[in-house]
Coordinates of C-alpha atoms in Angstrom, one line a residue:
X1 CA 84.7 110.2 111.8
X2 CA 83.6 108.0 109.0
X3 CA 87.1 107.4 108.4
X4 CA 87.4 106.1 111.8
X5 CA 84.1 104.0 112.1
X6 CA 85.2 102.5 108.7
X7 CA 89.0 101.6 109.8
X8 CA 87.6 100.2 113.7
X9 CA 84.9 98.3 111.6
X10 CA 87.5 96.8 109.6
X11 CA 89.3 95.4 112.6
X12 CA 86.3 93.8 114.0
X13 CA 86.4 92.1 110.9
X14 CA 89.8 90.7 111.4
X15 CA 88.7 87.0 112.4
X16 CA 86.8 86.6 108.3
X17 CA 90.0 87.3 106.9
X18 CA 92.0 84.7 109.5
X19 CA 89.6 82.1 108.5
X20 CA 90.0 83.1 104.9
X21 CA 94.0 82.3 105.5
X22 CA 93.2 79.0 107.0
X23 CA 91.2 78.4 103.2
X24 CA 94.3 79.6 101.5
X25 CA 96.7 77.4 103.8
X26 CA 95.2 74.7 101.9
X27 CA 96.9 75.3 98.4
X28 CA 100.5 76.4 99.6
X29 CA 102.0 77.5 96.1
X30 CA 98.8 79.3 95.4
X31 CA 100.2 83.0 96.7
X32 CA 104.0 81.3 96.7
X33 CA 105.0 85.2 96.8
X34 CA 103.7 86.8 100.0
X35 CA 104.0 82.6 101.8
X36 CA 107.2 83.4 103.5
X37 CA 105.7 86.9 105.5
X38 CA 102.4 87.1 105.2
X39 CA 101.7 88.5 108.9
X40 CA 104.9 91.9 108.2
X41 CA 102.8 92.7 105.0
X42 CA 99.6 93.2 106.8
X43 CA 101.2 95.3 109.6
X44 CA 102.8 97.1 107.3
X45 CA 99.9 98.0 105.4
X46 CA 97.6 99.1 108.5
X47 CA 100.8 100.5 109.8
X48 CA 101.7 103.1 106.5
X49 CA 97.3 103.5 106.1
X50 CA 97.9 105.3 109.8
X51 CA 100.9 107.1 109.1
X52 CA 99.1 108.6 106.0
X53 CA 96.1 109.5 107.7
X54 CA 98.3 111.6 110.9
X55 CA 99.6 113.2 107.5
X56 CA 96.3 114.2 106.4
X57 CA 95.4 115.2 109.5
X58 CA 98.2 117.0 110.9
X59 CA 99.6 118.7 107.6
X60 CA 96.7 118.4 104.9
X61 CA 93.0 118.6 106.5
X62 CA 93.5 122.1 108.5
X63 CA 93.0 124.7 106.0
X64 CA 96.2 127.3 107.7
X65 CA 98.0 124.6 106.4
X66 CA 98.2 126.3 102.9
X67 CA 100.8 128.6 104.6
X68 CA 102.9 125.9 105.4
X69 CA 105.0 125.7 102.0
X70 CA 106.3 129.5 103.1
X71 CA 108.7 128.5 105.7
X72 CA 110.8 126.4 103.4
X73 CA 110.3 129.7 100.9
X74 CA 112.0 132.0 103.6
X75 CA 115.1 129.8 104.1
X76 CA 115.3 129.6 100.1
X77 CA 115.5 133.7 100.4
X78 CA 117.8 133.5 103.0
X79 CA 120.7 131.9 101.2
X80 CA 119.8 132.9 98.0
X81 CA 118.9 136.8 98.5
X82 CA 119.7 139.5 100.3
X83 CA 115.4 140.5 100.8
X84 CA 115.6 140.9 104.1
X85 CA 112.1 141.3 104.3
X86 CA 110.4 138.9 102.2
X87 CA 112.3 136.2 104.4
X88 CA 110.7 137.9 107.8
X89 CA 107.2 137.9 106.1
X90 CA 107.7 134.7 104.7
X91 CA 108.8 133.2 107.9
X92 CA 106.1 134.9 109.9
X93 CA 103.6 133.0 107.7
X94 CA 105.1 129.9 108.2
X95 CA 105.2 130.0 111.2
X96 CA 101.7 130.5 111.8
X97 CA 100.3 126.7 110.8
X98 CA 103.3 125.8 112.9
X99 CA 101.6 127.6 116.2
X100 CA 98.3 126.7 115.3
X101 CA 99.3 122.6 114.6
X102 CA 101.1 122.7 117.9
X103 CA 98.3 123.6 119.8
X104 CA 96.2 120.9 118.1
X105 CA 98.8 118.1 119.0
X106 CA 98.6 119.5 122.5
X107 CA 95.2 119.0 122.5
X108 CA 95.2 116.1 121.3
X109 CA 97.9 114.7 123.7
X110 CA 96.1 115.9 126.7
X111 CA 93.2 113.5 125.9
X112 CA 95.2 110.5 126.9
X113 CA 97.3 112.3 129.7
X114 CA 94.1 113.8 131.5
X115 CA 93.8 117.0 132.9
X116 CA 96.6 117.3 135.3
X117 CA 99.1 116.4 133.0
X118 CA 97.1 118.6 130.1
X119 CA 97.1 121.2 132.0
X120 CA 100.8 120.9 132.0
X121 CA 101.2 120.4 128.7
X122 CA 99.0 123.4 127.6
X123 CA 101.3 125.6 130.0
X124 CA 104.4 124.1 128.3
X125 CA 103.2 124.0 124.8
X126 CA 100.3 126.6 124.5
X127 CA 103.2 129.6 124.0
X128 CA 106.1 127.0 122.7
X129 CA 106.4 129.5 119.5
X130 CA 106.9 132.6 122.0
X131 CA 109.5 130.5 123.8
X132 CA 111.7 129.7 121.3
X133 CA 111.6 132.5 119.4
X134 CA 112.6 134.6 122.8
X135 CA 115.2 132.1 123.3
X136 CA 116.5 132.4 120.0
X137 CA 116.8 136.4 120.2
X138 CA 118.0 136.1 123.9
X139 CA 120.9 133.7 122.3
X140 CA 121.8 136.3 119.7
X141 CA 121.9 139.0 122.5
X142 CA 118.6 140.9 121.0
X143 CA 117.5 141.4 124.6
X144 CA 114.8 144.1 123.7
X145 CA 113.4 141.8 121.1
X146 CA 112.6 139.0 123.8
X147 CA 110.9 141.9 126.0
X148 CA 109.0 143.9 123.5
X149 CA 107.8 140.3 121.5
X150 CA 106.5 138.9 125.1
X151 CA 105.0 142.1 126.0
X152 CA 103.1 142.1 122.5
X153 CA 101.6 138.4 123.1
X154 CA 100.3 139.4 126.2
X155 CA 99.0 143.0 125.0
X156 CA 97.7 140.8 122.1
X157 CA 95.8 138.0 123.9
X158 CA 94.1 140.3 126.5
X159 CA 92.8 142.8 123.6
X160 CA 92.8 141.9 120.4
X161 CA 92.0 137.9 121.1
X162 CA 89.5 138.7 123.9
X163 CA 88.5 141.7 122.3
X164 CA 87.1 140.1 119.2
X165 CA 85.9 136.9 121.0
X166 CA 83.7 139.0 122.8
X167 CA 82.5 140.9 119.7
X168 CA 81.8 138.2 118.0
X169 CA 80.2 136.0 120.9
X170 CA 78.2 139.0 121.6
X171 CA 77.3 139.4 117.8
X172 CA 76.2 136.1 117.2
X173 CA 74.1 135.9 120.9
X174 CA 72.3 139.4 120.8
X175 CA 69.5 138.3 122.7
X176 CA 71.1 136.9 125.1
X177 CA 73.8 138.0 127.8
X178 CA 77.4 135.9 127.9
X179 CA 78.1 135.1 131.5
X180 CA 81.2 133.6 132.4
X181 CA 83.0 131.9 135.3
X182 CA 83.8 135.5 137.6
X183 CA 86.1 133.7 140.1
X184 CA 88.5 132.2 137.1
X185 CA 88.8 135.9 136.1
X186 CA 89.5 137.2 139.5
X187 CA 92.6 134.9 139.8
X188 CA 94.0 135.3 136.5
X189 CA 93.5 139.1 137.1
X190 CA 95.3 138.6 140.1
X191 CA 98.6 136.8 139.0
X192 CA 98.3 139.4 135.8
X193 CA 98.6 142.1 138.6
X194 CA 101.8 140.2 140.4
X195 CA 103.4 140.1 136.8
X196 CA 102.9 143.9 136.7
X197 CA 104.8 144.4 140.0
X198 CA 107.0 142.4 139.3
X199 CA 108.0 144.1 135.7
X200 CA 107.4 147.4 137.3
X201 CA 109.8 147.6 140.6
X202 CA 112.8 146.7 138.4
X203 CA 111.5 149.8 135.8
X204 CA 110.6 152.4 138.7
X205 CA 114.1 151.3 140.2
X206 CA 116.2 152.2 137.1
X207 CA 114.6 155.3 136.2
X208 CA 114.7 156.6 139.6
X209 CA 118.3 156.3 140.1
X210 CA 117.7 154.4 143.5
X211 CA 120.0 151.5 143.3
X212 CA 122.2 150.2 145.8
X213 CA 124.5 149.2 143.2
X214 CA 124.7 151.1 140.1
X215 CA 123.9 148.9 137.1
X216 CA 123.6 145.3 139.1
X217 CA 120.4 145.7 141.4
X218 CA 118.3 145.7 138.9
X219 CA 119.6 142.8 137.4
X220 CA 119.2 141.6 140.9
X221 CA 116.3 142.4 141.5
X222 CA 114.7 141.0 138.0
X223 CA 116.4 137.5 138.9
X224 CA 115.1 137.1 142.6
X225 CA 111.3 138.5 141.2
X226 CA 111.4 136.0 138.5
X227 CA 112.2 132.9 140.9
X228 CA 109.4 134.3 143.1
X229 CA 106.9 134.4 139.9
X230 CA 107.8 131.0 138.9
X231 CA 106.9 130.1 141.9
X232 CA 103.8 131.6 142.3
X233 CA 103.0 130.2 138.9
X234 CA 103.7 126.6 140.2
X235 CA 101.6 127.5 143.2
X236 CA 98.7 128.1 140.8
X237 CA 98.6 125.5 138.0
X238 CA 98.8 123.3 141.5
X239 CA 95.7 125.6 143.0
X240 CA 93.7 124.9 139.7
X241 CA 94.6 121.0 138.8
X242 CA 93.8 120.0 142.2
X243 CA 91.8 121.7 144.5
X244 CA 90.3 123.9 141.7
X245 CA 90.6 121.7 138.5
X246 CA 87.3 122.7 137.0
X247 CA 89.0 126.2 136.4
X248 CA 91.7 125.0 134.2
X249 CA 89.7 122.3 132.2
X250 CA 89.6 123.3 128.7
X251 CA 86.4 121.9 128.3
X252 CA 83.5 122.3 130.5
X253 CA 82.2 119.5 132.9
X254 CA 78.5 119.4 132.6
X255 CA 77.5 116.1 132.5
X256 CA 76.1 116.2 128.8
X257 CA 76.2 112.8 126.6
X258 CA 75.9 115.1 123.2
X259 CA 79.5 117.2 124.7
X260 CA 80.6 113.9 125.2
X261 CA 79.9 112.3 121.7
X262 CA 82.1 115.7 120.4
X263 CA 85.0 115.5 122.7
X264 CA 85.6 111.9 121.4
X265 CA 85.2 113.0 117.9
X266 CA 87.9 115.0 118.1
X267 CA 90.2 112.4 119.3
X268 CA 91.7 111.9 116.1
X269 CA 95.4 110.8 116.8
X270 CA 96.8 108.5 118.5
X271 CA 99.3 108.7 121.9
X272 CA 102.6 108.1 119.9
X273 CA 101.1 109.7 116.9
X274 CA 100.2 113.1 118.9
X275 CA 104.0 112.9 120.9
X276 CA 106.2 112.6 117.3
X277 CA 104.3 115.6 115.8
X278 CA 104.4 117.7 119.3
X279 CA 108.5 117.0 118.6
X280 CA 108.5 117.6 114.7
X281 CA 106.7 120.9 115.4
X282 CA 108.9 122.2 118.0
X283 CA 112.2 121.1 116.0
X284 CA 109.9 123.0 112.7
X285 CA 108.9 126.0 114.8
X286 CA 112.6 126.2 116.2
X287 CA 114.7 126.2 112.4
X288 CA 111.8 128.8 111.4
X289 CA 112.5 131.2 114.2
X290 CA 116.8 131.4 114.1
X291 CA 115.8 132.8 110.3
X292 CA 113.1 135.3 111.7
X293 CA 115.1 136.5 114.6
X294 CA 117.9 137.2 111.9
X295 CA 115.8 138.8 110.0
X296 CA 114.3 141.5 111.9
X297 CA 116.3 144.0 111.7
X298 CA 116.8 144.4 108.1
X299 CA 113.3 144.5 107.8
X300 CA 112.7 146.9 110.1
X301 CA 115.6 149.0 108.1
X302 CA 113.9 148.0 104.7
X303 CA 110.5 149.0 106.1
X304 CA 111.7 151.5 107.9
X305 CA 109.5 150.7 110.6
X306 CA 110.7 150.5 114.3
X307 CA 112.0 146.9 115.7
X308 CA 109.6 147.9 118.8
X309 CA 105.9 147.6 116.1
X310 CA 107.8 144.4 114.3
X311 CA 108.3 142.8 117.9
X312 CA 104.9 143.6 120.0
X313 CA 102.7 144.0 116.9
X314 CA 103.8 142.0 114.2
X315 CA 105.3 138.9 115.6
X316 CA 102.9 138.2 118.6
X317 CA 99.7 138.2 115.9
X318 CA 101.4 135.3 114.4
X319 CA 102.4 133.3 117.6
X320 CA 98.5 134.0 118.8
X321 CA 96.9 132.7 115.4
X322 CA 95.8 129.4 117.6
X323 CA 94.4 131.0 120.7
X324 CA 93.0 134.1 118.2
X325 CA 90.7 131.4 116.0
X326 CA 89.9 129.0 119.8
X327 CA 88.6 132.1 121.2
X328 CA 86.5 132.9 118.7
X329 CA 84.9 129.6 117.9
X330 CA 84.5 129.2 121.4
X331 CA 82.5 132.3 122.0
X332 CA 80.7 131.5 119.1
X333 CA 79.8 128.3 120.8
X334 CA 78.5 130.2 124.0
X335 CA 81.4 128.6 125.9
X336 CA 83.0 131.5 127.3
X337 CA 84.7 130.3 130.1
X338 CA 86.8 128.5 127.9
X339 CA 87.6 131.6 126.3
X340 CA 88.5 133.4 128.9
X341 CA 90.9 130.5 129.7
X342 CA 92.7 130.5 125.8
X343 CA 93.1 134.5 126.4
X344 CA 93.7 135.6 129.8
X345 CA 94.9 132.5 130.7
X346 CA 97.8 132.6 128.0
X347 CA 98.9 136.0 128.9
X348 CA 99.6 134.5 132.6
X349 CA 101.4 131.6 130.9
X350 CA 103.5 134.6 129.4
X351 CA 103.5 136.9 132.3
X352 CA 104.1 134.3 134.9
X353 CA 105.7 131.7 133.3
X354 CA 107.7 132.7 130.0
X355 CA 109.1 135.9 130.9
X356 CA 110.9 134.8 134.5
X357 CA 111.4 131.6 132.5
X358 CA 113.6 133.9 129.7
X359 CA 115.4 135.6 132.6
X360 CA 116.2 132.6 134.7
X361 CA 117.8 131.3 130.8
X362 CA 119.7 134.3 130.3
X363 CA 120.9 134.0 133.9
X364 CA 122.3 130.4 133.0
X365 CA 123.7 131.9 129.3
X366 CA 125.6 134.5 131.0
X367 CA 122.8 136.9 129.0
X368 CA 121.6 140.4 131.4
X369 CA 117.7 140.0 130.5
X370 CA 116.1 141.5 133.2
X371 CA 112.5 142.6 134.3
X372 CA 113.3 146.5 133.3
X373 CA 110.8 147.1 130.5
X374 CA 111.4 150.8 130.0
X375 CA 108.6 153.1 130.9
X376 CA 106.7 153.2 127.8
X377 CA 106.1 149.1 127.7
X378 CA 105.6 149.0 131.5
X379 CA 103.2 151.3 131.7
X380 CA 101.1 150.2 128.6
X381 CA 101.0 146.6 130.2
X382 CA 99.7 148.3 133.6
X383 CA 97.0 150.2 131.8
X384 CA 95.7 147.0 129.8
X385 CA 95.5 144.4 133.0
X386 CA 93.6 147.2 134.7
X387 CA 91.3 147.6 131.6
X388 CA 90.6 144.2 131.1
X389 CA 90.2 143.7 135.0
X390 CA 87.9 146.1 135.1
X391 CA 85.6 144.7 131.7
X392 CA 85.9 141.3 133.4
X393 CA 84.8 142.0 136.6
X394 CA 81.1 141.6 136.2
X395 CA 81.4 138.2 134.5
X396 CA 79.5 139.0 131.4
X397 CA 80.5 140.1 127.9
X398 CA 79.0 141.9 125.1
X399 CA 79.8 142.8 121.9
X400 CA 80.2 146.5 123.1
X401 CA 83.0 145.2 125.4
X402 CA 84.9 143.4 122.7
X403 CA 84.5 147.1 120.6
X404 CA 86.2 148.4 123.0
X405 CA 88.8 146.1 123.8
X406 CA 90.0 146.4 120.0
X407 CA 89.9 149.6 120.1
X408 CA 92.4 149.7 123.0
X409 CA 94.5 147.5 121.1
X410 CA 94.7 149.6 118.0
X411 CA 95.6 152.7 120.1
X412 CA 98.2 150.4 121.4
X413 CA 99.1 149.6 117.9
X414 CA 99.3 153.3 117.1
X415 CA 101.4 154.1 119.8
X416 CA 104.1 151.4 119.2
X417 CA 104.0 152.6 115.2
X418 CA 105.6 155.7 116.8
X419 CA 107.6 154.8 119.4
X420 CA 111.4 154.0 119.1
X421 CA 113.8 153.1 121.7
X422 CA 115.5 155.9 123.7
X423 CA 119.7 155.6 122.9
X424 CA 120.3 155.8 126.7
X425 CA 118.5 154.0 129.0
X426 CA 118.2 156.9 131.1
X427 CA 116.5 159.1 128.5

């Protein structure tokens, strides 16, 4: 911010140095150099002092950023190696700034667009590494990749990311109980509960051997419930931004001139400035991923760890590294409803949004992603969105609560270490 006062002050001060040209215009062959374009050379010096300061700000100032230099690292492996794993790893890690900048140009795009169009933007943009890496595995036909790696952000989000947000808040404000906005909760737990119909029907079909048509209605079935959930999803973000905006706002509305004060001091890029990065990141995040998604499978043979624990543990830890560190500096901050909005409310961005999203793509790439889980996934997601419904359905949190929520997750984490993949479907 002293940056900023120091650059706006300089611009008030604009008219001196005009009047200070006029004194100059006087002795023509004094600055015979610059007298041919004096007005491009200014521009062009505010003009590169701002593009080095969205530098600084975007790929300098955050300290993640010092994970940055491994993406390049993982495509020199790539070509250069046969390490399998060392490129996944490497690529994981570089990936991570890459999440955790592209929420902060979201961010800081949705202070000029306002909170109808932010809103948007965080649905779009808040899971844009999940996306593309999903589309990326769906592309090279690595259809249980894209299922297991969405299952994991959601698994992740609701207990690990809330989990520890609520440890923490509840560590930090021992005295005093967290309360949170119950009626947000309720509808998020709602829509998570539509996403675990719609992901089980398509299961329970399968393994029941109930199909009309053998091998097709599930496919079906996944297509027509995925159109009906993107619906439902478009139903809601309308539900929220307009008649029930003050759910979905990512910062609260209390009329407080000290709240106010820090929500402009985080307004630190400009429009254009925020729209080229949320493009550079998206184009950086994409490259990154087509060398992870390669890479999975050698690691998993080199680790000799299941593709199942790389794809719901391993890879949705890094794709959450923004929402993990918001929800924890936001419970911190005795803001939980905010919280609640960065964790459950990105698990019904994936449940409601990404995964039909995936099978409506596949549907146009000729790809058979469908809703059909397996068992073992489906019914770890049904246990979670009841567990989580049940610890938010008082509207308070504790540390005891985010205890417990982690230590779901590492069962789940456990359970995933040992699982593998049936051979046949059927099994």
């Amino acid at each position: 911010m002293a940056e900023h006062k120091m650059e706006t002050d300089f611009d008030e001060e604009t008219p001196l140095s005009s009047s200070s040209s006029t004194t100059t215009a006087s002795k023509p062959h004094t600055f015979h150099f610059d007298s041919s374009l004096p007005l491009p050379k200014s521009s062009s010096s505010s003009s590169t002092r701002r593009i080095s300061r969205s530098i600084y700000t975007v790929l300098i100032k955050a300290k993640i950023n010092i994970l940055l230099p491994f993406g390049p690292l993982a495509i020199f492996l790539h070509y250069f190696t046969a390490k399998h794993v060392w490129v996944f790893f490497f690529a994981l890690l570089g990936i991570a700034p890459l999440a955790e900048r592209l929420g902060y140009a979201t961010e800081q795009l949705a202070f000029y667009t306002g909170s109808t169009v932010g809103g948007l933007l965080n649905a779009t943009f808040g899971n844009a590494t999940e996306m593309i890496i999903s589309i990326y595995a769906l592309k090279s036909d690595m259809i249980r990749v894209v299922q297991q790696s969405l299952l994991g952000s959601i698994l992740s989000n609701m207990l690990l990311v809330l989990g520890c947000a609520f440890f923490t808040g509840g560590i930090v404000h021992y005295q005093k109980l967290q309360v949170f906005n119950k009626a947000a909760a309720v509808v998020n737990s709602g829509l998570l509960l539509m996403a675990v119909m719609g992901i089980l029907f398509p299961a329970v079909l399968h393994f029941t051997h109930s199909e009309v048509h053998l091998g097709k209605s599930v496919l079906s079935l996944s297509r027509f419930s995925s159109c009906i959930m993107l619906l439902a999803y478009a139903s809601y973000l309308f539900f929220q931004l307009r008649s029930q905006h003050n759910f979905y706002t990512p910062v609260d509305q209390e009329v407080d001139t000290s709240e106010n004060t820090d929500e402009e001091e985080e307004l630190e890029l400009t429009k254009w400035e925020a729209i080229i990065w949320l493009a550079i990141l998206t184009v950086w995040v994409s490259v990154l991923s087509g060398y992870l998604v390669d890479a999975i499978e050698g690691a998993s043979e080199s680790l000799n760890m299941s593709v199942a624990f790389i794809s719901v543990i391993l890879l949705p830890i890094v794709g959450n590294a923004a929402e993990h560190a918001s929800a924890i500096m936001f419970a911190v901050k005795d803001k939980l409803d905010i919280t609640i909005g960065v964790a459950v409310g990105s698990s019904t961005q994936i449940s409601m949004f990404v995964i039909p999203f995936c099978v409506v793509v596949g549907w146009c790439m000729g790809k058979e992603m469908d809703l059909n889980f397996q068992l073992f996934e489906t019914a770890t997601l049904f246990i979670t969105v009841l567990v989580v419904a049940f610890m938010m359905q008082e509207g308070t949190s504790n540390y005891f609560k985010g205890l417990m929520l982690i230590l779901c997750y590492l069962i789940v984490a456990a359970s995933f270490f040992v699982h593998v993949d049936p051979k046949s479907d059927d099994d």
